[in-house]
Coordinates of C-alpha atoms in Angstrom, one line a residue:
X455 CA -10.0 -32.4 0.8
X456 CA -10.8 -34.8 -2.1
X457 CA -13.8 -36.0 -0.2
X458 CA -15.1 -32.5 0.3
X459 CA -15.0 -31.9 -3.5
X460 CA -17.1 -35.0 -4.3
X461 CA -20.8 -34.4 -4.9
X462 CA -23.2 -36.5 -3.0
X463 CA -20.8 -39.4 -2.9
X464 CA -20.4 -39.4 -6.7
X465 CA -16.7 -39.7 -7.2
X466 CA -15.0 -37.4 -9.7
X467 CA -17.9 -34.8 -9.7
X468 CA -17.3 -31.5 -8.0
X469 CA -20.1 -30.2 -5.8
X470 CA -20.2 -26.5 -6.7
X471 CA -22.7 -25.9 -3.9
X472 CA -19.8 -25.8 -1.5
X473 CA -18.5 -22.7 -3.2
X474 CA -22.0 -21.1 -3.5
X475 CA -21.8 -18.9 -0.2
X476 CA -18.4 -17.5 -1.3
X477 CA -19.6 -17.0 -4.9
X478 CA -22.8 -15.2 -3.8
X479 CA -20.9 -13.0 -1.4
X480 CA -18.4 -12.1 -4.1
X481 CA -21.3 -11.4 -6.5
X482 CA -23.2 -9.2 -4.0
X483 CA -20.4 -7.2 -2.5
X484 CA -17.9 -6.9 -5.4
X485 CA -19.2 -7.9 -8.8
X486 CA -22.6 -6.1 -8.5
X487 CA -21.2 -2.8 -7.1
X488 CA -18.5 -2.9 -9.7
X489 CA -21.0 -3.3 -12.5
X490 CA -23.1 -0.4 -11.1
X491 CA -20.0 1.8 -10.8
X492 CA -19.1 1.0 -14.4
X493 CA -22.6 1.8 -15.6
X494 CA -22.7 5.1 -13.7
X495 CA -19.3 6.1 -15.3
X496 CA -20.9 6.1 -18.7
X497 CA -23.4 8.8 -17.9
X498 CA -22.4 12.1 -19.6
X499 CA -23.8 14.5 -17.0
X500 CA -23.9 14.8 -13.2
X501 CA -27.8 14.4 -13.3
X502 CA -27.4 11.0 -15.0
X503 CA -29.9 11.8 -17.7
X504 CA -27.7 11.2 -20.8
X505 CA -25.3 8.4 -21.7
X506 CA -21.9 9.1 -23.2
X507 CA -18.2 9.1 -22.7
X508 CA -17.9 12.7 -21.5
X509 CA -16.8 11.8 -18.0
X510 CA -14.0 9.6 -19.3
X511 CA -12.8 12.1 -21.9
X512 CA -12.9 14.9 -19.4
X513 CA -10.9 12.9 -16.8
X514 CA -8.2 11.6 -19.2
X515 CA -8.1 14.8 -21.3
X516 CA -7.2 17.0 -18.4
X517 CA -3.5 17.3 -17.4
X518 CA -4.5 18.0 -13.8
X519 CA -6.3 14.6 -13.4
X520 CA -3.4 12.8 -15.1
X521 CA -1.1 14.4 -12.6
X522 CA -3.3 13.2 -9.8
X523 CA -2.9 9.6 -11.1
X524 CA 0.9 10.0 -11.4
X525 CA 1.1 11.5 -7.9
X526 CA -1.0 8.6 -6.4
X527 CA 1.3 6.1 -8.0
X528 CA 4.4 8.0 -6.8
X529 CA 3.1 8.0 -3.3
X530 CA 2.7 4.2 -3.3
X531 CA 6.2 3.7 -4.8
X532 CA 7.7 6.1 -2.2
X533 CA 5.9 4.3 0.7
X534 CA 7.1 0.9 -0.6
X535 CA 10.7 2.1 -1.0
X536 CA 10.8 3.7 2.5
X537 CA 9.3 0.8 4.3
X538 CA 11.7 -1.6 2.4
X539 CA 14.8 0.4 3.5
X540 CA 13.7 0.2 7.1
X541 CA 12.1 -3.2 7.2
X542 CA 15.1 -5.2 6.1
X543 CA 17.5 -4.0 8.8
X544 CA 14.7 -4.6 11.4
X545 CA 14.0 -8.1 10.0
X546 CA 17.7 -8.9 10.1
X547 CA 17.9 -7.6 13.7
X548 CA 14.9 -9.7 14.6
X549 CA 16.6 -12.8 13.2
X550 CA 19.8 -12.1 15.1
X551 CA 18.5 -11.5 18.6
X552 CA 17.2 -14.0 21.1
X553 CA 13.7 -15.1 21.8
X554 CA 13.0 -12.6 24.6
X555 CA 14.2 -9.6 22.4
X556 CA 12.1 -11.1 19.5
X557 CA 9.0 -11.0 21.7
X558 CA 9.7 -7.3 22.5
X559 CA 10.2 -6.5 18.8
X560 CA 7.0 -8.3 17.8
X561 CA 5.1 -6.3 20.4
X562 CA 6.6 -3.0 19.0
X563 CA 5.8 -4.1 15.4
X564 CA 2.2 -5.1 16.2
X565 CA 1.5 -2.2 18.5
X566 CA 0.6 0.3 15.7
X567 CA -1.9 -2.2 14.4
X568 CA -3.7 -2.1 17.7
X569 CA -4.2 1.7 17.4
X570 CA -6.7 3.4 15.1
X571 CA -5.1 4.9 11.9
X572 CA -7.0 8.1 12.7
X573 CA -5.2 8.4 16.1
X574 CA -1.8 7.6 14.5
X575 CA -2.4 10.1 11.7
X576 CA -3.3 12.9 14.1
X577 CA -0.3 12.0 16.3
X578 CA 1.9 12.6 13.2
X579 CA 0.5 16.1 13.0
X580 CA 1.9 16.8 16.4
X581 CA 5.3 15.2 15.5
X582 CA 5.7 16.9 12.1
X583 CA 4.4 20.4 13.1
X584 CA 6.8 23.4 13.1
X585 CA 6.9 23.1 16.9
X586 CA 6.9 19.3 16.8
X587 CA 9.4 16.7 17.9
X588 CA 11.2 16.4 14.5
X589 CA 11.7 20.2 14.1
X590 CA 12.8 20.7 17.7
X591 CA 15.3 17.8 17.4
X592 CA 16.7 19.2 14.2
X593 CA 17.0 22.7 15.7
X594 CA 18.7 21.4 18.8
X595 CA 21.2 19.4 16.8
X596 CA 21.9 22.5 14.6
X597 CA 20.9 20.6 11.4
X598 CA 18.5 23.4 10.4
X599 CA 18.4 27.1 11.3
X600 CA 14.6 27.4 11.1
X601 CA 11.7 24.9 11.4
X602 CA 11.0 22.9 8.3
X603 CA 7.5 22.8 6.7
X604 CA 6.7 19.0 6.9
X605 CA 3.0 19.2 7.1
X606 CA 1.1 19.4 3.8
X607 CA 4.1 18.2 2.0
X608 CA 4.8 14.9 0.2
X609 CA 7.9 14.3 2.4
X610 CA 5.8 14.6 5.6
X611 CA 3.1 12.3 4.2
X612 CA 5.7 9.6 3.1
X613 CA 7.3 9.8 6.6
X614 CA 3.9 9.2 8.3
X615 CA 2.9 6.5 5.9
X616 CA 6.2 4.7 6.4
X617 CA 5.4 4.3 10.1
X618 CA 1.7 3.5 9.6
X619 CA 2.3 0.9 6.9
X620 CA 5.5 -0.6 8.3
X621 CA 3.8 -3.6 10.0
X622 CA 2.3 -4.6 6.6
X623 CA 5.8 -4.9 5.2
X624 CA 7.5 -6.4 8.2
X625 CA 5.2 -9.2 9.0
X626 CA 5.4 -11.1 5.7
X627 CA 9.1 -10.4 5.6
X628 CA 9.7 -11.8 9.1
X629 CA 7.7 -14.9 8.2
X630 CA 9.8 -15.7 5.2
X631 CA 13.1 -14.7 6.8
X632 CA 12.5 -17.0 9.8
X633 CA 12.1 -19.9 7.3
X634 CA 15.5 -19.0 5.6
X635 CA 18.2 -21.7 6.0
X636 CA 21.0 -20.1 8.1
X637 CA 23.4 -22.6 6.6
X638 CA 23.2 -20.8 3.3
X639 CA 24.2 -17.5 4.9
X640 CA 27.0 -19.1 6.8
X641 CA 28.3 -20.9 3.7
X642 CA 28.3 -17.6 1.8
X643 CA 30.3 -15.9 4.5
X644 CA 32.7 -19.0 4.9
X645 CA 33.4 -18.8 1.1
X646 CA 34.6 -15.2 1.5
X647 CA 31.6 -13.2 0.5
X648 CA 31.2 -9.8 2.2
X649 CA 28.1 -9.0 4.2
X650 CA 26.7 -6.9 1.4
X651 CA 27.3 -9.6 -1.2
X652 CA 25.7 -12.2 1.0
X653 CA 22.7 -9.9 1.5
X654 CA 22.2 -9.2 -2.2
X655 CA 23.1 -12.7 -3.5
X656 CA 21.6 -14.9 -0.8
X657 CA 19.3 -13.2 1.7
X658 CA 17.5 -10.9 -0.8
X659 CA 16.5 -13.6 -3.3
X660 CA 15.4 -16.0 -0.6
X661 CA 13.2 -13.4 1.1
X662 CA 11.8 -12.0 -2.1
X663 CA 8.4 -13.7 -1.8
X664 CA 7.9 -12.0 1.6
X665 CA 9.0 -8.6 0.2
X666 CA 6.6 -9.0 -2.7
X667 CA 3.7 -9.7 -0.3
X668 CA 4.7 -6.8 1.9
X669 CA 5.2 -4.4 -1.0
X670 CA 1.8 -5.4 -2.4
X671 CA 0.1 -4.6 0.9
X672 CA 1.9 -1.4 1.4
X673 CA 1.3 -0.1 -2.1
X674 CA -2.4 -0.9 -2.0
X675 CA -2.8 0.6 1.4
X676 CA -0.7 3.8 0.8
X677 CA -2.4 4.7 -2.5
X678 CA -5.8 4.4 -0.9
X679 CA -5.0 5.9 2.5
X680 CA -7.7 8.6 2.4
X681 CA -7.4 9.7 6.1
X682 CA -3.6 10.1 6.1
X683 CA -3.6 11.8 2.7
X684 CA -6.3 14.3 3.7
X685 CA -5.1 15.1 7.2
X686 CA -1.3 15.3 6.6
X687 CA -1.3 16.2 2.9
X688 CA -4.1 18.7 3.4
X689 CA -5.7 20.5 0.4
X690 CA -2.3 21.2 -1.3
X691 CA -1.8 17.5 -2.2
X692 CA -4.6 15.9 -4.2
X693 CA -4.7 12.1 -4.7
X694 CA -7.3 9.9 -6.2
X695 CA -9.1 9.0 -2.9
X696 CA -9.6 12.7 -2.1
X697 CA -10.7 13.4 -5.6
X698 CA -13.3 10.7 -5.4
X699 CA -14.6 12.0 -2.1
X700 CA -14.7 15.6 -3.5
X701 CA -16.6 14.6 -6.7
X702 CA -19.1 12.3 -4.9
X703 CA -19.8 14.1 -1.6
X704 CA -19.1 17.8 -2.5
X705 CA -19.7 18.3 -6.2
X706 CA -22.2 15.4 -6.5
X707 CA -20.8 14.4 -9.9
X708 CA -21.2 10.7 -9.5
X709 CA -20.3 9.7 -13.1
X710 CA -17.0 11.6 -12.7
X711 CA -16.4 10.1 -9.3
X712 CA -17.1 6.6 -10.8
X713 CA -14.4 7.2 -13.4
X714 CA -12.0 8.3 -10.7
X715 CA -12.9 5.3 -8.6
X716 CA -12.4 2.8 -11.5
X717 CA -9.1 4.6 -12.3
X718 CA -7.9 4.1 -8.7
X719 CA -9.0 0.4 -8.8
X720 CA -7.1 -0.2 -12.0
X721 CA -4.1 1.8 -10.7
X722 CA -3.8 -0.4 -7.6
X723 CA -4.3 -3.5 -9.7
X724 CA -1.6 -2.4 -12.1
X725 CA 0.8 -1.9 -9.2
X726 CA 0.0 -5.3 -7.8
X727 CA 0.5 -6.9 -11.2
X728 CA 3.8 -5.1 -11.7
X729 CA 5.0 -6.4 -8.3
X730 CA 3.8 -9.9 -9.2
X731 CA 5.6 -9.8 -12.5
X732 CA 8.8 -8.5 -10.7
X733 CA 8.6 -11.5 -8.4
X734 CA 8.3 -14.0 -11.3
X735 CA 11.1 -12.3 -13.2
X736 CA 13.4 -12.4 -10.2
X737 CA 12.7 -16.1 -9.6
X738 CA 13.3 -17.1 -13.3
X739 CA 16.1 -14.5 -13.9

């Protein structure tokens, strides 16, 4: 490692040419498009003939678009919460079973990643429809007297996203949980702590880095899941990705779409930063 960082055999001098391919790629595929997007957002009209802040003031001065931002953030938080509640029991089960059962569980966890998100999303249309598996099961059990409307609702979208994003939460969590020292758990139980106290005082703090990584992936993926939001949410639910597509491909108002795109980018970054801050606070608290 140290030798790779030495320039032309001159000790102590870093050869920045080694980082040039990555730097140029970053510049070409992220920095330059970001700069173009930022520049377009400062056009005041859809024809891009006049500079101004009209697109920004229109976006942030309208209660409808502010609600779209809040709904997008809520969707990410709901997806993280739902995947967390299901991932921890699955991860604890994975840790408790033998190697053969672990291989089966790994296959079940990874199988959704081998299937296109489009196929999985359309499968959820069949499952959540009024004549679908969920409604037929609820009717057969007598839980409801009439089929529920799950499609084009936030509840149906969160249910679908929970299954679609579950591997992104489980894989980092399993990695950290497998490295956890079982002696600490056994010591907690031997000292009289209940299972819940052991979970919240021992297992949860030790697996927090894995949860932070999984929550970051799920939040970023759920808030930008254009296919799932459009197909399951339909036209009744509007989130930032659908708004960007509508403004850029239907209305052709690129400055306004640029403002929405930058808002989505900063929204996701804010969520990731909040999760990172939560992780640091938990470690030092």
